[in-house]
Amino acid sequence: MFWLFLIGSIGLVLIGIFGLITRSHLIKLLLSLNILETGINLTMIVLGYQNGGKVPIIHSLLDLTKPINFVDPLPQALVLTSIVIGLGTTALALILIVNYYYKTGKLSLERSENEKENIDE
Amino acid sequence: MNSIVLLIVLPLVFAFLIPIFKGLGKYASKIVTILSMLTGMGFAVYFFITLQVPVKAILGGWKPPFGIVLVGDKLSLLFVMIIYILAFLNLFFFDNNFKEHSKFYTLYNIAIAGTAGMILTGDIFNMFVFIEITGIALYSLIAYSGKEQALKGSIKYLIIGSMTSLFLLLGVTLAYHILGSLNLAHISSKFYQIPNNLKFLILSLIFTSFFVEAEIFPFNMWVPNAYKGANIPIAALLAGIVSIAAGYLLFRFRYLYGGMRSFGNMLVWFGVITVVIGEFSAYFTYDLRKILAFSSIGQMGLILIAAGISNDLSVYGGFFQILSHSIAKMLLFLLAGFIIYEAGTENVKKMGGFGKNHPYLTGIFLIGALSLAGIPGLMGFWGKFNIVGGGIAAGRILPISIVLLAAIAESVYLIRVVFHLFKTDEGKIIEKKKIPLGYLMVVILLSLTIVVIGVYPQLLNQVLNDATKIIMNSGSYIRMVLG
């Protein structure tokens, strides 16, 4: 279970990196970024995961007397922060891309063939 | 003592006061920002001067290594102080394309809070959050001018910046998984337990994010677009203020890579590639803003080389280089704003006649340019001198000689700009325009700093020696934070 989880999330990371390297369409780049982010968030969860682990909440003092197999809660808190940051970045990126599209009519950052280097834009 | 928190909180508070006060008048948001930078500057100077022993601010009552801790020592407070001073001076910019709007000042305050946080925090996940705060403010600021180049630079920066900060997050998680801590001091006290390959992986993942902020190859393709399209104060913010924070992080993480020669080597060679690419790209362009952008890349590469060599002399030189580069680059961008306005062009070849109209301003430009090129007698010389000395002491002759060759190209293209400013074209006369007084005073202040410190480098000796000791001696940092 642990390994399946880990391989799956690393796979998502690799798909994201592949997309970021090979695509030039801006929306596809953003999608790749989001896949990469999901992959990394899942990797963080996996690293805190315990097989058969419990929720890290102490219900009674009896729980403290015997060793318990808790899932590490800290990576989950970190992932929450990371998800929120990712949401903000994605929204900002979409706004920028829309503005760029209105300005240039393009959805790619590559310079077109007949565009000459003009210093005074 | 919890008060160093103020250095991060104050600009954030002022940032969100701006939307409330902006209705009061045309200059309300600018005045609030000036107040914010002045109070921040006052606190930073006060903390730095009264600092006897390093202080830490424990947030939320969780003692380190469990909670977030802010660390104020001679190094971090010095850098925060300089960030506030430069951020205040940067408000006297000159840019005729700039549209005054309260959004700009809100984002400016947030960016300053983020950079101060990056420097003060002693917790690496918190550092990730501050890098993202700074990043998001900067992406919006770069796109603020609305030009095509600016949007291009902003989108590129956003994609590269988010990608690498996710790598940073992966590195942080790996370190946490293995060592069970997010505190820099705690991690560095136990870092030797990790096998070398894994150390290398964690450090590489973390440093990708620093490379973006520090404009290091291969993560610097956003730099020319961003500097070309953004308004002048934002380009100066990137070159003068964000580079301080990025350079600081490169050195602070010496606690982790200090003993690893392989990682230091990698940093040195990435730095050499960056220097060569930056200086030679600048040599082949005649666009004033792009020249300054590429020269920024080259200078940051040199700082990375100093971090990679990381002996006493090169760390000292690296700090000197960070400070001299920020001051000189901010001066040049401020001047570029006025030059572009008066000449009506960004093409260096068409700027002839400016020197005749404003010989003193062009002289000040020359001071900044020569300081960047590392001419003896100016501030920039001492940074390069010490880095080269450190490199020779460490036996890295080849990288150092490549850097010296690139420095020749650098002085050629910078002096070429001044030459074109003084050249007079026939038939083309540039109309002389009035210089605002506040702007002129800031420019003179910055150039005086360069000259005075260039002549008397011992003024900074004490401060930078303390800073170097902090970086070279991780034991005392660990005891201070965890004790």
XYZ file of C-alpha atoms in Angstrom:
604
model
C 0.000 0.000 0.000
C 2.769 2.404 1.034
C 4.812 1.634 -2.056
C 1.838 1.897 -4.387
C 1.075 5.283 -2.877
C 4.687 6.420 -3.215
C 5.102 5.191 -6.802
C 1.829 6.820 -7.802
C 2.772 10.195 -6.394
C 6.305 10.129 -7.828
C 4.678 9.218 -11.159
C 2.543 12.356 -10.967
C 5.672 14.421 -10.227
C 7.399 12.976 -13.295
C 4.352 13.611 -15.512
C 4.300 17.215 -14.317
C 8.002 17.746 -15.020
C 7.620 16.109 -18.452
C 4.776 18.479 -19.289
C 6.670 21.527 -18.096
C 9.660 20.631 -20.244
C 7.911 19.617 -23.469
C 4.839 21.878 -23.769
C 4.729 25.486 -24.854
C 0.988 26.175 -24.670
C 0.493 28.289 -21.546
C -2.625 26.535 -20.255
C -0.935 23.156 -20.696
C 2.077 24.458 -18.794
C -0.206 25.535 -15.970
C -1.915 22.127 -15.950
C 1.480 20.432 -15.752
C 2.387 22.685 -12.858
C -0.787 21.647 -11.056
C -0.114 17.957 -11.682
C 3.401 18.418 -10.331
C 1.979 20.154 -7.280
C -0.518 17.368 -6.613
C 2.266 14.830 -6.947
C 4.482 16.626 -4.471
C 1.638 17.124 -2.010
C 0.838 13.407 -2.178
C 4.522 12.576 -1.682
C 4.508 14.669 1.471
C 1.448 12.824 2.769
C 3.039 9.468 1.952
C 6.190 10.280 3.874
C 4.126 10.900 6.993
C 1.942 7.839 6.468
C 2.118 4.712 8.630
C 0.662 1.404 7.546
C -2.397 0.860 9.720
C -1.758 4.166 11.481
C -4.385 5.958 13.516
C -5.583 9.557 13.591
C -3.270 11.436 15.967
C -5.939 12.346 18.511
C -5.768 11.196 22.112
C -9.249 10.177 23.241
C -8.430 9.123 26.772
C -5.406 8.961 29.001
C -5.393 5.181 28.533
C -4.117 5.778 25.017
C -0.882 7.121 26.453
C -0.072 3.991 28.369
C 0.409 1.741 25.340
C 2.462 2.426 22.209
C 0.224 3.662 19.417
C 0.887 3.810 15.704
C 0.056 7.429 14.838
C 0.096 8.987 11.396
C 2.410 12.028 11.422
C 0.091 15.072 11.367
C 2.723 17.677 10.497
C 3.086 16.873 6.757
C -0.687 17.153 6.448
C -0.620 20.625 7.963
C 2.194 21.563 5.577
C 0.232 20.205 2.624
C -2.732 22.362 3.549
C -0.511 25.451 3.359
C 0.942 24.286 0.098
C -2.514 23.677 -1.429
C -3.643 27.183 -0.521
C -0.492 28.700 -2.014
C -0.984 26.598 -5.135
C -4.553 27.847 -5.506
C -3.423 31.463 -5.268
C -0.638 30.967 -7.765
C -2.926 29.233 -10.245
C -5.506 32.004 -10.058
C -2.844 34.656 -10.565
C -1.345 32.715 -13.465
C -4.731 32.455 -15.191
C -5.251 36.223 -14.874
C -1.800 36.883 -16.314
C -2.384 34.465 -19.186
C -5.736 36.068 -20.028
C -4.097 39.508 -20.059
C -1.270 38.217 -22.205
C -3.764 36.716 -24.644
C -5.694 39.988 -24.955
C -2.442 41.877 -25.478
C -0.838 39.613 -28.074
C -3.439 37.134 -29.324
C -1.028 34.306 -28.543
C -1.031 31.535 -25.969
C 2.628 30.707 -26.247
C 5.717 32.531 -25.045
C 7.846 31.582 -28.045
C 8.979 34.358 -30.309
C 7.470 34.103 -33.784
C 9.728 33.751 -36.839
C 9.377 37.174 -38.434
C 9.399 39.125 -35.184
C 12.491 41.332 -35.167
C 14.373 42.467 -32.106
C 13.058 45.948 -31.543
C 14.553 47.781 -28.584
C 11.931 50.505 -28.357
C 8.738 48.575 -28.096
C 12.458 39.347 23.021
C 9.719 39.032 20.466
C 9.963 42.472 18.902
C 11.920 41.504 15.768
C 8.579 40.152 14.585
C 7.731 43.805 13.932
C 10.123 43.879 11.011
C 7.857 41.441 9.166
C 4.508 42.492 10.569
C 4.781 46.273 10.115
C 4.898 46.364 6.304
C 2.106 43.778 6.204
C -0.089 45.948 8.435
C 0.674 49.038 6.371
C 0.037 47.090 3.166
C -3.520 46.416 4.175
C -4.034 49.914 5.568
C -3.479 51.314 2.078
C -6.861 50.209 0.647
C -8.487 51.956 3.629
C -6.613 55.241 3.320
C -6.363 55.476 -0.448
C -9.545 57.558 -0.688
C -7.993 60.404 1.304
C -6.062 61.866 -1.577
C -3.856 61.295 -4.555
C -0.682 60.727 -2.565
C -2.243 58.901 0.404
C -0.967 55.444 -0.511
C 2.510 56.739 -1.259
C 2.639 58.539 2.089
C 1.505 55.390 3.914
C 4.253 53.418 2.165
C 6.882 56.012 3.034
C 5.707 55.862 6.659
C 5.841 52.076 6.569
C 9.408 52.017 5.229
C 10.513 54.729 7.667
C 9.140 52.941 10.731
C 10.548 49.630 9.498
C 13.890 51.311 8.909
C 13.807 52.907 12.355
C 13.136 49.601 14.095
C 15.717 47.748 12.007
C 18.427 50.327 12.734
C 17.494 50.366 16.426
C 17.587 46.549 16.711
C 20.854 46.353 14.824
C 22.625 49.019 16.872
C 21.417 47.818 20.268
C 22.072 44.150 19.476
C 24.542 42.671 21.983
C 23.769 38.970 21.819
C 21.702 37.331 19.047
C 17.979 37.364 19.768
C 15.314 34.903 18.784
C 11.578 35.377 18.603
C 9.617 32.248 19.459
C 6.234 32.365 17.774
C 3.176 30.892 19.425
C 5.045 29.658 22.488
C 6.373 26.520 20.760
C 10.013 26.267 21.733
C 12.506 25.490 18.975
C 12.956 23.016 17.358
C 9.180 22.433 17.464
C 7.766 25.798 16.471
C 8.667 28.632 14.180
C 11.534 30.770 15.368
C 12.814 34.067 13.994
C 16.531 34.652 14.448
C 18.017 38.121 14.690
C 21.793 38.117 14.735
C 24.419 40.543 13.465
C 24.003 39.104 9.967
C 20.254 38.869 9.475
C 19.508 42.216 11.132
C 22.194 43.914 9.031
C 20.600 42.607 5.857
C 17.061 43.491 6.923
C 18.254 46.991 7.803
C 19.806 47.452 4.379
C 16.665 46.124 2.698
C 14.558 48.728 4.494
C 16.961 51.565 3.690
C 17.077 50.662 0.004
C 13.316 50.078 -0.140
C 12.801 53.569 1.277
C 15.234 55.201 -1.158
C 13.687 53.281 -4.048
C 10.426 55.156 -3.500
C 12.062 58.281 -4.992
C 12.229 56.613 -8.411
C 11.666 58.329 -11.706
C 9.548 56.632 -14.365
C 7.292 58.502 -16.736
C 5.374 55.363 -17.774
C 4.413 54.662 -14.190
C 0.736 54.994 -13.320
C 0.253 55.871 -9.666
C -2.105 53.377 -8.094
C -2.628 52.107 -4.577
C -2.257 48.476 -5.704
C 1.379 49.051 -6.474
C 2.130 50.261 -2.945
C 0.223 47.405 -1.323
C 2.207 44.846 -3.294
C 5.444 46.726 -2.624
C 4.890 46.498 1.122
C 4.061 42.796 0.872
C 7.211 42.125 -1.137
C 9.333 43.870 1.504
C 7.637 41.904 4.302
C 8.347 38.693 2.382
C 12.035 39.438 1.851
C 12.465 40.428 5.504
C 10.783 37.168 6.473
C 13.044 35.115 4.202
C 16.035 36.575 6.011
C 14.793 36.434 9.596
C 13.162 33.022 9.725
C 14.982 30.058 11.201
C 12.484 27.482 9.985
C 12.777 26.082 6.484
C 9.078 25.530 5.860
C 8.419 29.071 6.974
C 11.125 30.117 4.534
C 9.173 28.377 1.751
C 6.074 30.362 2.707
C 7.989 33.651 2.687
C 9.564 32.820 -0.671
C 6.061 32.267 -2.035
C 4.766 35.523 -0.509
C 7.623 37.465 -2.069
C 7.186 35.565 -5.306
C 3.458 36.217 -5.670
C 3.922 39.913 -4.906
C 6.732 40.090 -7.466
C 4.809 38.267 -10.221
C 2.025 40.820 -9.909
C 4.439 43.754 -9.653
C 6.341 42.759 -12.794
C 3.092 42.532 -14.750
C 2.015 45.906 -13.319
C 3.149 47.954 -16.314
C 0.945 45.840 -18.612
C 3.513 45.680 -21.424
C 3.906 42.503 -23.435
C 7.463 41.952 -22.224
C 6.375 42.459 -18.630
C 3.570 39.898 -18.925
C 5.959 37.485 -20.590
C 8.534 37.919 -17.838
C 5.893 37.620 -15.167
C 4.423 34.396 -16.571
C 7.869 32.862 -17.026
C 8.870 33.864 -13.493
C 5.618 32.472 -12.128
C 5.987 29.092 -13.799
C 9.671 28.673 -12.970
C 9.225 30.099 -9.491
C 6.308 27.846 -8.566
C 7.985 24.778 -10.040
C 11.191 25.305 -8.109
C 9.447 26.194 -4.878
C 7.653 22.862 -5.180
C 11.085 21.232 -5.486
C 12.111 23.184 -2.392
C 9.061 21.794 -0.642
C 10.059 18.257 -1.649
C 13.561 18.853 -0.279
C 12.138 20.224 2.963
C 9.827 17.211 3.286
C 12.683 14.775 2.698
C 14.778 16.510 5.344
C 11.822 16.394 7.728
C 11.168 12.744 6.984
C 14.757 11.734 7.694
C 15.664 14.069 10.560
C 12.235 14.858 12.000
C 12.717 18.597 12.123
C 12.039 21.744 10.131
C 14.334 23.993 12.130
C 17.490 25.019 10.254
C 19.668 24.876 13.365
C 18.299 21.494 14.407
C 18.704 20.089 10.894
C 22.252 21.331 10.565
C 23.164 19.829 13.940
C 22.086 16.400 12.691
C 22.814 16.726 8.984
C 26.036 14.687 9.140
C 23.951 11.558 9.863
C 22.567 11.496 6.321
C 24.474 9.608 3.593
C 26.227 11.873 1.111
C 24.048 11.120 -1.932
C 20.893 11.958 -0.052
C 22.452 15.168 1.287
C 23.264 16.139 -2.267
C 19.688 15.438 -3.407
C 18.106 17.434 -0.563
C 20.432 20.386 -1.047
C 19.947 20.418 -4.822
C 16.170 20.434 -4.411
C 16.366 23.305 -1.918
C 18.838 25.327 -3.971
C 16.759 25.240 -7.172
C 14.428 27.713 -5.506
C 17.284 29.964 -4.393
C 18.635 29.865 -7.927
C 15.433 31.388 -9.279
C 15.491 34.271 -6.814
C 19.235 34.754 -7.321
C 18.888 34.738 -11.144
C 21.283 31.804 -11.591
C 21.482 29.703 -14.781
C 19.450 27.609 -15.768
C 16.550 29.305 -13.966
C 17.078 32.867 -15.178
C 15.301 33.053 -18.541
C 12.658 35.291 -16.951
C 15.185 37.975 -16.048
C 15.627 39.848 -19.381
C 11.853 39.988 -20.039
C 11.023 41.071 -16.520
C 13.637 43.829 -16.373
C 12.741 45.000 -19.846
C 9.018 45.246 -19.289
C 8.599 46.149 -15.626
C 8.438 49.716 -14.347
C 11.722 51.166 -13.098
C 11.011 50.923 -9.330
C 10.144 47.257 -9.752
C 13.277 46.482 -11.721
C 15.246 48.241 -8.985
C 13.353 46.219 -6.367
C 14.311 42.975 -8.116
C 17.937 43.942 -8.648
C 18.560 45.735 -5.393
C 16.394 44.146 -2.731
C 15.348 40.641 -3.727
C 18.941 39.862 -4.689
C 20.025 40.697 -1.116
C 17.622 38.142 0.322
C 18.562 35.529 -2.273
C 22.283 36.061 -1.710
C 21.747 35.821 2.037
C 20.016 32.440 1.696
C 22.866 31.085 -0.461
C 25.281 31.852 2.359
C 23.038 30.916 5.289
C 22.661 27.385 3.974
C 26.407 26.955 4.250
C 25.460 25.390 7.586
C 24.248 22.431 5.552
C 26.676 22.239 2.626
C 29.751 23.597 4.438
C 31.721 20.372 4.584
C 30.665 19.014 1.180
C 33.282 19.762 -1.430
C 31.238 18.170 -4.239
C 28.283 20.476 -3.655
C 30.549 23.513 -3.334
C 32.129 22.572 -6.669
C 28.734 22.374 -8.284
C 27.825 25.828 -6.988
C 31.105 27.270 -8.266
C 30.571 25.888 -11.763
C 26.952 27.009 -11.960
C 28.205 30.411 -10.892
C 30.871 30.424 -13.609
C 28.341 29.503 -16.307
C 26.010 32.248 -15.038
C 28.774 34.857 -15.052
C 29.835 33.963 -18.590
C 26.272 33.923 -19.951
C 25.313 37.152 -18.186
C 28.364 39.190 -19.104
C 28.499 38.101 -22.740
C 24.771 38.564 -23.337
C 25.127 42.076 -21.966
C 28.101 42.673 -24.248
C 26.030 41.959 -27.359
C 22.975 44.090 -26.612
C 22.397 47.826 -26.853
C 19.219 47.953 -24.810
C 19.944 49.880 -21.609
C 17.529 47.903 -19.440
C 18.710 44.576 -20.808
C 22.326 45.549 -20.234
C 21.523 46.186 -16.578
C 19.516 42.927 -16.373
C 22.306 40.792 -17.818
C 24.875 42.528 -15.667
C 22.704 41.625 -12.681
C 22.835 37.982 -13.729
C 26.617 38.174 -13.984
C 27.013 39.760 -10.558
C 24.745 37.193 -8.904
C 26.815 34.436 -10.522
C 29.866 35.865 -8.795
C 28.028 35.772 -5.466
C 27.209 32.103 -6.070
C 30.890 31.405 -6.775
C 31.764 33.033 -3.449
C 29.172 30.845 -1.719
C 30.599 27.757 -3.424
C 34.204 28.482 -2.420
C 33.017 29.324 1.119
C 36.220 30.017 2.988
C 36.568 33.039 5.284
C 37.830 35.384 2.629
C 35.265 34.498 -0.019
C 32.314 34.678 2.380
C 33.531 38.130 3.449
C 33.905 39.110 -0.200
C 30.537 37.619 -1.034
C 28.780 39.817 1.534
C 30.674 42.846 0.283
C 29.632 41.915 -3.241
C 25.953 41.530 -2.278
C 25.913 45.000 -0.724
C 27.906 46.766 -3.424
C 25.901 45.156 -6.217
C 22.577 46.161 -4.661
C 23.585 49.756 -4.097
C 25.207 50.217 -7.514
C 22.415 48.457 -9.399
C 19.723 50.442 -7.627
C 21.600 53.647 -8.470
C 21.894 52.652 -12.134
C 18.212 51.741 -12.417
C 17.168 55.015 -10.804
C 19.348 56.876 -13.294
C 18.124 54.753 -16.186
C 14.580 55.889 -15.431
C 15.519 59.523 -16.014
C 17.803 58.804 -18.969
C 15.091 56.822 -20.765
C 12.570 59.599 -20.078
C 14.792 62.367 -21.393
C 16.248 60.491 -24.361
C 12.849 59.010 -25.212
C 14.463 55.699 -26.113
C 15.930 52.618 -24.512
C 18.509 52.162 -27.238
C 21.935 53.110 -25.934
C 23.130 54.132 -29.398
C 20.483 56.848 -29.671
C 21.142 58.436 -26.292
C 23.945 60.743 -27.392
C 23.536 64.230 -26.028
C 22.324 63.232 -22.593
C 25.838 63.625 -21.236
C 26.012 67.131 -22.585
C 22.699 68.085 -20.970
C 23.481 66.522 -17.596
C 27.236 66.002 -17.203
C 26.998 65.472 -13.425
C 24.249 62.875 -13.694
C 26.276 61.041 -16.323
C 29.283 61.230 -14.009
C 27.224 59.574 -11.291
C 26.202 56.887 -13.796
C 29.902 56.364 -14.494
C 30.583 55.908 -10.761
C 27.896 53.224 -10.521
C 29.092 51.502 -13.690
C 32.739 51.489 -12.625
C 31.790 50.169 -9.208
C 29.926 47.262 -10.849
C 32.919 46.605 -13.080
C 35.153 46.469 -9.994
C 37.506 49.386 -10.573
C 39.800 50.019 -7.558
C 38.730 52.916 -5.358
C 35.029 52.119 -5.569
C 32.875 49.821 -3.451
C 32.530 47.049 -6.029
C 36.279 46.459 -6.112
C 36.566 45.108 -2.570
C 33.958 42.399 -3.041
C 35.599 41.062 -6.183
C 39.067 41.440 -4.656
C 38.193 39.314 -1.635
C 36.336 36.696 -3.679
C 39.312 36.346 -6.022
C 41.636 36.152 -3.003
C 39.456 33.462 -1.444
C 39.356 31.517 -4.708
C 43.137 31.579 -5.032
C 43.524 30.527 -1.391
C 41.180 27.596 -2.074
C 43.172 26.656 -5.167
C 40.364 27.224 -7.674
C 42.437 28.979 -10.296
C 40.377 28.030 -13.360
C 36.977 29.420 -12.267
C 38.642 32.564 -10.955
C 40.490 33.214 -14.208
C 37.276 32.758 -16.225
C 35.561 35.256 -13.922
C 38.368 37.768 -14.390
C 38.076 37.445 -18.180
C 34.329 38.031 -17.954
C 34.986 41.093 -15.788
C 36.879 42.629 -18.717
C 33.810 42.214 -20.939
C 31.748 43.739 -18.151
C 33.843 46.884 -17.851
C 33.856 47.251 -21.649
C 30.079 47.244 -22.047
C 29.439 49.416 -19.001
C 31.934 52.066 -20.077
C 30.520 51.830 -23.605
C 27.145 52.989 -22.237
C 28.760 56.081 -20.720
C 30.636 56.701 -23.962
C 27.368 56.651 -25.910
C 25.789 59.015 -23.392
C 28.537 61.578 -23.957
C 28.639 61.156 -27.721
C 26.824 63.910 -29.635
C 24.910 62.986 -32.768
C 24.520 65.540 -35.502
C 21.001 66.717 -36.172
C 19.518 65.065 -33.114
C 19.066 67.180 -30.035
C 17.621 65.827 -26.820
C 15.513 68.321 -24.970
C 16.792 69.066 -21.494
C 14.344 68.250 -18.707
C 14.173 69.210 -15.057
C 15.369 66.779 -12.415
C 13.124 66.333 -9.333
C 14.925 67.347 -6.133
C 14.153 64.265 -3.990
C 15.299 62.005 -6.782
C 18.546 63.930 -7.191
C 19.319 63.718 -3.478
C 18.792 59.942 -3.391
C 21.050 59.486 -6.399
C 23.786 61.608 -4.830
C 23.448 59.754 -1.512
C 23.839 56.351 -3.188
C 26.839 57.436 -5.251
C 28.499 59.010 -2.190
C 28.068 55.687 -0.360
C 29.818 53.891 -3.194
C 32.727 56.323 -3.223
C 33.153 56.622 0.553
C 33.079 52.882 1.167
C 35.322 52.393 -1.851
C 37.943 54.657 -0.326
C 37.475 53.518 3.282
C 36.433 49.842 3.099
C 37.430 49.439 6.761
C 34.129 51.167 7.664
C 32.375 47.878 6.906
C 35.165 45.708 8.275
C 33.764 45.137 11.761
C 30.205 44.470 10.600
C 31.120 42.079 7.817
C 33.687 40.237 9.949
C 30.953 39.528 12.495
C 28.680 38.347 9.675
C 31.405 36.080 8.284
C 32.019 34.577 11.719
C 28.321 33.746 12.030
C 28.358 31.918 8.702
C 31.641 30.088 9.320
C 30.730 28.939 12.808
C 27.525 26.909 12.711
C 28.015 25.637 16.285
C 27.248 28.941 17.931
C 24.145 29.405 15.753
C 22.870 25.963 16.719
C 23.517 26.586 20.437
C 21.848 29.984 20.229
C 18.678 28.743 18.543
C 18.241 25.477 20.408
C 19.666 26.543 23.770
